[in-house]
Rosetta silent file (secondary structure, phi, psi, omega in degrees, C-alpha in Angstrom):
SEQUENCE: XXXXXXXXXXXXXXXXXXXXXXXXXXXXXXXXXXXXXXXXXXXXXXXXXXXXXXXXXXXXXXXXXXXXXXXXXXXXXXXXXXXXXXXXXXXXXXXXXXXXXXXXXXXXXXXXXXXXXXXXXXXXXXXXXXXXXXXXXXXXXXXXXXXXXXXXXXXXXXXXXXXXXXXXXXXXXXXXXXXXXXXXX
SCORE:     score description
SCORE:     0.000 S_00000001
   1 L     0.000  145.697  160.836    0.000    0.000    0.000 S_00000001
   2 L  -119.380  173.866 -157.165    0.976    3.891   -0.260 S_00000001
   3 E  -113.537  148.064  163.460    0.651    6.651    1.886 S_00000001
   4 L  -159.847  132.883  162.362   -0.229   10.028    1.096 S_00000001
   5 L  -149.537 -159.209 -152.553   -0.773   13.404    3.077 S_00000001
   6 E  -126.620  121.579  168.097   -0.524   17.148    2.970 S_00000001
   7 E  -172.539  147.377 -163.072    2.426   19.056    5.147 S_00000001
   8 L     3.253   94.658  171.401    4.114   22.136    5.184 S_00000001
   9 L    38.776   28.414 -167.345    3.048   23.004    1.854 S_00000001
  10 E  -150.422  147.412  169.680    3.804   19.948    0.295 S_00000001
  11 E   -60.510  171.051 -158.379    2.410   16.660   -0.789 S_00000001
  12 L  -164.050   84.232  164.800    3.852   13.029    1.240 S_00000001
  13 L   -84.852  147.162  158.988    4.086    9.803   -0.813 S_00000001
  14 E  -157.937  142.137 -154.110    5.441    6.891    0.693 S_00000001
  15 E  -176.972  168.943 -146.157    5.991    3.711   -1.263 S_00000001
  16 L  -122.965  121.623  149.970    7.970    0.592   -2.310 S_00000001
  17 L   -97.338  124.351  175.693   10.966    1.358   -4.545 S_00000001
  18 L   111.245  151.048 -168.219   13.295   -0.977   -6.398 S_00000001
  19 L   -78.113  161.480  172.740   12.651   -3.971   -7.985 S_00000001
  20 L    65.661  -15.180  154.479   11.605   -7.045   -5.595 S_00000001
  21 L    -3.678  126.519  168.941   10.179   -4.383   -2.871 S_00000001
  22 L  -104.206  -55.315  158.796    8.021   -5.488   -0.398 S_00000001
  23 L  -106.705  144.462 -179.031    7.611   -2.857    1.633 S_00000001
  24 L   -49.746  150.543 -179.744    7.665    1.024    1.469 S_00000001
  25 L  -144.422  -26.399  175.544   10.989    2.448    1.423 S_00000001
  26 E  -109.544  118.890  174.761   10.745    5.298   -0.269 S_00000001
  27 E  -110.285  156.542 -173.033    8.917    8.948    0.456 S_00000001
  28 E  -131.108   80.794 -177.809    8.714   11.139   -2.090 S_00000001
  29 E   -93.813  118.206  172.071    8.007   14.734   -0.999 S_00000001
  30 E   -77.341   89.734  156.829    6.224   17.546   -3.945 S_00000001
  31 E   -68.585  121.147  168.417    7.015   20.762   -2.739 S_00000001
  32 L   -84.793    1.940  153.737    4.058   22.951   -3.944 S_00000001
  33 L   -63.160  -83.596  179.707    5.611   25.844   -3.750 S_00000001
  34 L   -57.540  -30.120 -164.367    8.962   25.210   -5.553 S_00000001
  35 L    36.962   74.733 -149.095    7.226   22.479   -7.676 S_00000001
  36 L  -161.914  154.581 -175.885   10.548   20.353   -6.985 S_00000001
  37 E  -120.947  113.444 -171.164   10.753   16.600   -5.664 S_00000001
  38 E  -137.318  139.352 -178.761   12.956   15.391   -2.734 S_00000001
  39 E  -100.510  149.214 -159.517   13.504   11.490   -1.836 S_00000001
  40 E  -138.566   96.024  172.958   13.647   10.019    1.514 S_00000001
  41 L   -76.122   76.674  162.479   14.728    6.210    2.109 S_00000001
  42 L  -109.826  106.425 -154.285   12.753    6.272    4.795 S_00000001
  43 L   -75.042   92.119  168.200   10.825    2.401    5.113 S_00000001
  44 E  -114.811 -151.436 -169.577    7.485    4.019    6.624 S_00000001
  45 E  -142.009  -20.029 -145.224    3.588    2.776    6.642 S_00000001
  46 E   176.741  151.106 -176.524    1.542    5.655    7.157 S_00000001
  47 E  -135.527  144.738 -166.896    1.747    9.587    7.973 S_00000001
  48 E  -132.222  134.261  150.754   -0.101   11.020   11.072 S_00000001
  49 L  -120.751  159.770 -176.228   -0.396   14.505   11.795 S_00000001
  50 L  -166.674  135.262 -178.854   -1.147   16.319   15.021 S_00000001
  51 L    52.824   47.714  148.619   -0.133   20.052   16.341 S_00000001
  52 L   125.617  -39.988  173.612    1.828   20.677   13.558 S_00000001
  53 L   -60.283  147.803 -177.029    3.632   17.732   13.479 S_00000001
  54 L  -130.278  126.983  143.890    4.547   14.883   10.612 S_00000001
  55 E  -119.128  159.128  154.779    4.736   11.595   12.405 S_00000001
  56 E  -161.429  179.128 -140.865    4.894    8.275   10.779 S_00000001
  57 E  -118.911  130.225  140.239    4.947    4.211   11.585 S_00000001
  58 E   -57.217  136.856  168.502    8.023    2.218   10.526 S_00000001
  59 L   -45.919  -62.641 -162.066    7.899   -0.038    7.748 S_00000001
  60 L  -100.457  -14.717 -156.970    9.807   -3.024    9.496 S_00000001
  61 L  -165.113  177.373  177.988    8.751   -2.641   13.891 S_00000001
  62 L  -111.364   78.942  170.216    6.534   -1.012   15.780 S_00000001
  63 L   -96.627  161.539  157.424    8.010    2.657   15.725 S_00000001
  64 E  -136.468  131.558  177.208    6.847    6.447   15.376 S_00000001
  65 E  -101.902  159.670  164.213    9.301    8.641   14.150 S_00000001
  66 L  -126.575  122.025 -174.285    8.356   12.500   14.297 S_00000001
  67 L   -71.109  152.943 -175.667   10.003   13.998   11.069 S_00000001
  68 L    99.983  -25.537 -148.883   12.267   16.836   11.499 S_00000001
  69 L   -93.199  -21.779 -164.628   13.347   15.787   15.504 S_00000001
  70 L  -124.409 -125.281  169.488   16.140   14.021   13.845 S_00000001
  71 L  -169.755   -0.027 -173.416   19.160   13.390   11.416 S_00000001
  72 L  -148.832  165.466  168.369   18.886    9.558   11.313 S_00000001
  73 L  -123.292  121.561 -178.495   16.586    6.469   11.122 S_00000001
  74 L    36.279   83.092  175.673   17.495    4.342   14.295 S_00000001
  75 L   109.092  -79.057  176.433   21.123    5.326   13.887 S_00000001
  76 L  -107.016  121.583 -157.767   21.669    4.983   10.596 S_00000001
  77 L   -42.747  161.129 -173.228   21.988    8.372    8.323 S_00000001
  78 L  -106.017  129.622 -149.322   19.074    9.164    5.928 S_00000001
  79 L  -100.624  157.941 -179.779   20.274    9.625    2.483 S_00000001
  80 E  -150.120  163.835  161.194   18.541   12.801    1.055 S_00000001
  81 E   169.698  173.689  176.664   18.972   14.808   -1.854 S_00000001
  82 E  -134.612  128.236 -164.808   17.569   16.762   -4.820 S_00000001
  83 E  -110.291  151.267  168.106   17.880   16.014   -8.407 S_00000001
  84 L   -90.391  164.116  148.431   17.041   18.529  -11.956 S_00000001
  85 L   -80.567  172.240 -174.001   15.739   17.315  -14.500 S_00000001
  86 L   -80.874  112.019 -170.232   17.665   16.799  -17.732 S_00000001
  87 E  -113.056  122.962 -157.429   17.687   19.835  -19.548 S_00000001
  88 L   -87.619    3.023  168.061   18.260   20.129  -23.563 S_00000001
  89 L    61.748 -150.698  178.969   19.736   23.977  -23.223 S_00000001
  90 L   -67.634  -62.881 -138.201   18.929   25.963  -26.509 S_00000001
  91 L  -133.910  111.175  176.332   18.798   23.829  -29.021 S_00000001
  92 L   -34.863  -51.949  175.088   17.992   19.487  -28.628 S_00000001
  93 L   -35.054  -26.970 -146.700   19.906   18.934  -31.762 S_00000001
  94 L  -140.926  117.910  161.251   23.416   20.137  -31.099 S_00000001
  95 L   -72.351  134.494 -155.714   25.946   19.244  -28.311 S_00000001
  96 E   -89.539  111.080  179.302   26.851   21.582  -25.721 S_00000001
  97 L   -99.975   98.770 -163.367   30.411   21.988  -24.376 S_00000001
  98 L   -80.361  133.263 -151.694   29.538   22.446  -20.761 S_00000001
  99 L  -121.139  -38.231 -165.082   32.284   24.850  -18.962 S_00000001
 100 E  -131.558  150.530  107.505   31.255   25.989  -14.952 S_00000001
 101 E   -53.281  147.685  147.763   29.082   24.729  -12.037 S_00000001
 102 E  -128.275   74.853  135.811   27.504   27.171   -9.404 S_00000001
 103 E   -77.181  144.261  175.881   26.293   26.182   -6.474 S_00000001
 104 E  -123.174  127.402 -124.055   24.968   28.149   -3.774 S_00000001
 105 E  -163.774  149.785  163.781   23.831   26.708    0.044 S_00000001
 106 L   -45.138    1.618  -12.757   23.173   27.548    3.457 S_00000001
 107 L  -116.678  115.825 -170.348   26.606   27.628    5.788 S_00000001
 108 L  -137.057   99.361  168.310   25.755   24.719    7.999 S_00000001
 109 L   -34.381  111.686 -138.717   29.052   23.586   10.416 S_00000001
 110 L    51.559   39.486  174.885   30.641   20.327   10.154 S_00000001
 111 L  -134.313  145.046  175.564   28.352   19.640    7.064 S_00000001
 112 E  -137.025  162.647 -171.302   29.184   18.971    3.273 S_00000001
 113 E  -132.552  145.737  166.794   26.863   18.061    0.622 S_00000001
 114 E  -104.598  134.670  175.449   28.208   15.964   -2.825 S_00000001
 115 E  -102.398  117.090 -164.530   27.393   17.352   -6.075 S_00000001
 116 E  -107.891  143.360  169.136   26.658   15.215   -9.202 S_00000001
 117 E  -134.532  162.842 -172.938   26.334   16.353  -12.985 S_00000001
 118 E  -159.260  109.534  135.896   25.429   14.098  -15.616 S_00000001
 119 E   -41.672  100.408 -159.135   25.876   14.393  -19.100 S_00000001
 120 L    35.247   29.594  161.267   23.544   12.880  -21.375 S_00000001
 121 L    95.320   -4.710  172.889   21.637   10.782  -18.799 S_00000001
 122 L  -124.957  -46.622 -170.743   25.353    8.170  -18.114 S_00000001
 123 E   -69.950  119.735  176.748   28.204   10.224  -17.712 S_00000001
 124 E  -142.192  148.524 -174.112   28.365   11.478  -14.115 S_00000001
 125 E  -117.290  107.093  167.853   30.671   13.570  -11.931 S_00000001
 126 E  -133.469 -167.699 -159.202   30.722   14.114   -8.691 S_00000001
 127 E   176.192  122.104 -158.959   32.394   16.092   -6.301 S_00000001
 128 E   -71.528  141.756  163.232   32.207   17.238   -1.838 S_00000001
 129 E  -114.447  109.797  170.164   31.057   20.485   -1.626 S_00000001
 130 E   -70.131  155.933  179.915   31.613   22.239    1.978 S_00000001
 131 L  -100.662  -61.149  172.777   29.025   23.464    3.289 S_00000001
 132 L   -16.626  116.409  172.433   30.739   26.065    6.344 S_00000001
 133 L  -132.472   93.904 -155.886   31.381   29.381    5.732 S_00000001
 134 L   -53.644  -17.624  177.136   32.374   31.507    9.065 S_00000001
 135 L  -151.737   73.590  160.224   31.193   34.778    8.724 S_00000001
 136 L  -172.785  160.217 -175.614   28.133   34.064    6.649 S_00000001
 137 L   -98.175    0.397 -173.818   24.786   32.232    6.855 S_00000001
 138 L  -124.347  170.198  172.270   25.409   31.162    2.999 S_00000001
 139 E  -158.949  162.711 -177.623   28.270   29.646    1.037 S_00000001
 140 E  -142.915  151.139 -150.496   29.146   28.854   -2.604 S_00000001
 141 E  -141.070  115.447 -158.740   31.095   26.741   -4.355 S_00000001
 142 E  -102.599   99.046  141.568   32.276   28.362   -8.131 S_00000001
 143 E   -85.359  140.466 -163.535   33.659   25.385  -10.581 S_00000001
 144 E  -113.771  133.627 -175.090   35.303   25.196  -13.976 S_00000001
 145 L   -95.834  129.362  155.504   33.982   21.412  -15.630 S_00000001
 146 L   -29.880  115.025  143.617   36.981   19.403  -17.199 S_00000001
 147 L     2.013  122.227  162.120   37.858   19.969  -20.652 S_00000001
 148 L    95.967  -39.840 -159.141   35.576   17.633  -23.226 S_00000001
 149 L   -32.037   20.152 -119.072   32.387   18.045  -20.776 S_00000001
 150 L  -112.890  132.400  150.150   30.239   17.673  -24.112 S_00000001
 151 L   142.720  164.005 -117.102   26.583   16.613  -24.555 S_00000001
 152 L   -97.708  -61.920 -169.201   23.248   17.046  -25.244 S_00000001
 153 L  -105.904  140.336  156.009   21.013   16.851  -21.621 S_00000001
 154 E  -138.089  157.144 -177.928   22.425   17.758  -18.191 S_00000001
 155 E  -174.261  164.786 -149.800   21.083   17.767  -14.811 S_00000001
 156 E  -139.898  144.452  149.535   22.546   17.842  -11.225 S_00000001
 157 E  -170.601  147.414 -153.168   22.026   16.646   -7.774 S_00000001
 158 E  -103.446  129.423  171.110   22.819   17.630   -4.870 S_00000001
 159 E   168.518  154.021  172.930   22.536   15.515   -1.342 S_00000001
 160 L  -127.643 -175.881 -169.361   24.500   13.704    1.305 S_00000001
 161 L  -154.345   43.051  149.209   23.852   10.244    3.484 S_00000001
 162 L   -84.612  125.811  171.777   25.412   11.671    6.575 S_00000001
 163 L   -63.944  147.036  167.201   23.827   11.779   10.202 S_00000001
 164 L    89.772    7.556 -155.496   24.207   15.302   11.849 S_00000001
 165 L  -146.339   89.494  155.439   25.022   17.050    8.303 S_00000001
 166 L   -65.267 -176.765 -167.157   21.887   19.003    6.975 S_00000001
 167 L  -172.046  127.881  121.912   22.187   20.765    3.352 S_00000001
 168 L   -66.662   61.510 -162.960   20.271   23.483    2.108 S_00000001
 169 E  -106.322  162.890 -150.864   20.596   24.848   -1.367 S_00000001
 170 E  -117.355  -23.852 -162.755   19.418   27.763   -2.417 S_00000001
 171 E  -158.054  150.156  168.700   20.660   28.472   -6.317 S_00000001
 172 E  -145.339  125.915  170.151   22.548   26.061   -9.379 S_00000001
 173 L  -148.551  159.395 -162.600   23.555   27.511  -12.675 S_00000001
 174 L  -140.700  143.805  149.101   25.656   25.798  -15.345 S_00000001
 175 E  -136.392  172.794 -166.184   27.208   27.400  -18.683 S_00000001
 176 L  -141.368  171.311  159.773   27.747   26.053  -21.724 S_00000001
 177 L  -128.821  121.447  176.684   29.041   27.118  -25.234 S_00000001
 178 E   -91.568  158.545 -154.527   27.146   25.368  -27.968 S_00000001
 179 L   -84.552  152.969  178.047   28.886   23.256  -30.635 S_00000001
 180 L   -47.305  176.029  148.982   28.670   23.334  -34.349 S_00000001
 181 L  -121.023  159.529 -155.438   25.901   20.962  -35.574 S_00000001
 182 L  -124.562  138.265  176.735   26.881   18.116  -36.781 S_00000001
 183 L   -88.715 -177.223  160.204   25.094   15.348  -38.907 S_00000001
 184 L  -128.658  145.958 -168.448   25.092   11.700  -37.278 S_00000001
 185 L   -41.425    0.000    0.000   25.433    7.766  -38.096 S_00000001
């Protein structure tokens, strides 16, 4: 079975991911604001709310977690993160020589977040981003992409699978210079 409710301005799936699933494993929250998607291996059953509050029932025992109170599931960190979609730039046709990364993030102390790019939906990159910046509440992290970085759709995500090490980001921008076109085999 899945779960679904309504909190802090956002929609609450929870639901069995991965082939041979049994059980939920996966939440899937739709911020309705942002109209953006963020995944949660969290194994739950059910969403409760009361005062304010997101609780839900483990998956595997008989727990209630209250979301937010923590950084972990029993222990062990909760991988989080937020992925773009693949985006075709100006023109679908014609590869893209992709040259900088921008991210920009919250300044959060002892915390780093890893940053992935992917190039035509296989090729992927990643790379720790700190998050701590000492005499700011924000921080940014300015990158020049490897020589050759070439190809039609890119898209990023951002996210760690550390306890104790929240991640906020606030802005992503990519450039590119596009490529002759070319015909193909």
């Amino acid at each position: 079975k899945s779960y679904a409710t309504y909190f802090d301005d956002a929609i609450w799936w929870s639901l069995a991911s991965g082939a041979g699933s049994t059980s939920n494993n996966t939440i899937i929250r739709h911020d309705l604001i942002n109209n953006g998607q963020t995944l949660y291996d969290i194994p739950i059953n059910g969403f409760y709310l009361k005062n304010q509050d997101l609780y839900f029932g483990s998956a595997t025992g008989g727990y209630v977690y209250k979301f937010g109170s923590t950084d972990s599931d029993a222990g062990v960190a909760i991988e989080a993160y937020w992925k773009s979609k693949d985006f075709f730039t100006l023109n679908p046709f014609i590869e893209n020589d992709w040259r900088t990364l921008s991210v920009s993030a919250g300044s959060v102390a002892n915390s780093s977040t890893t940053v992935t790019y992917t190039l035509n939906g296989s090729s992927s990159t990643s790379y720790t981003m700190n998050l701590y910046s000492p005499n700011s509440s924000f921080t940014y992290k300015n990158k020049n992409l490897p020589l050759g970085s070439n190809g039609n759709t890119f898209n990023v995500k951002v996210g760690n699978d550390a306890a104790d090490q929240p991640f906020e980001v606030f802005g992503i921008k990519a450039s590119f210079v596009p490529k002759p076109w070319k015909t193909t085999p």
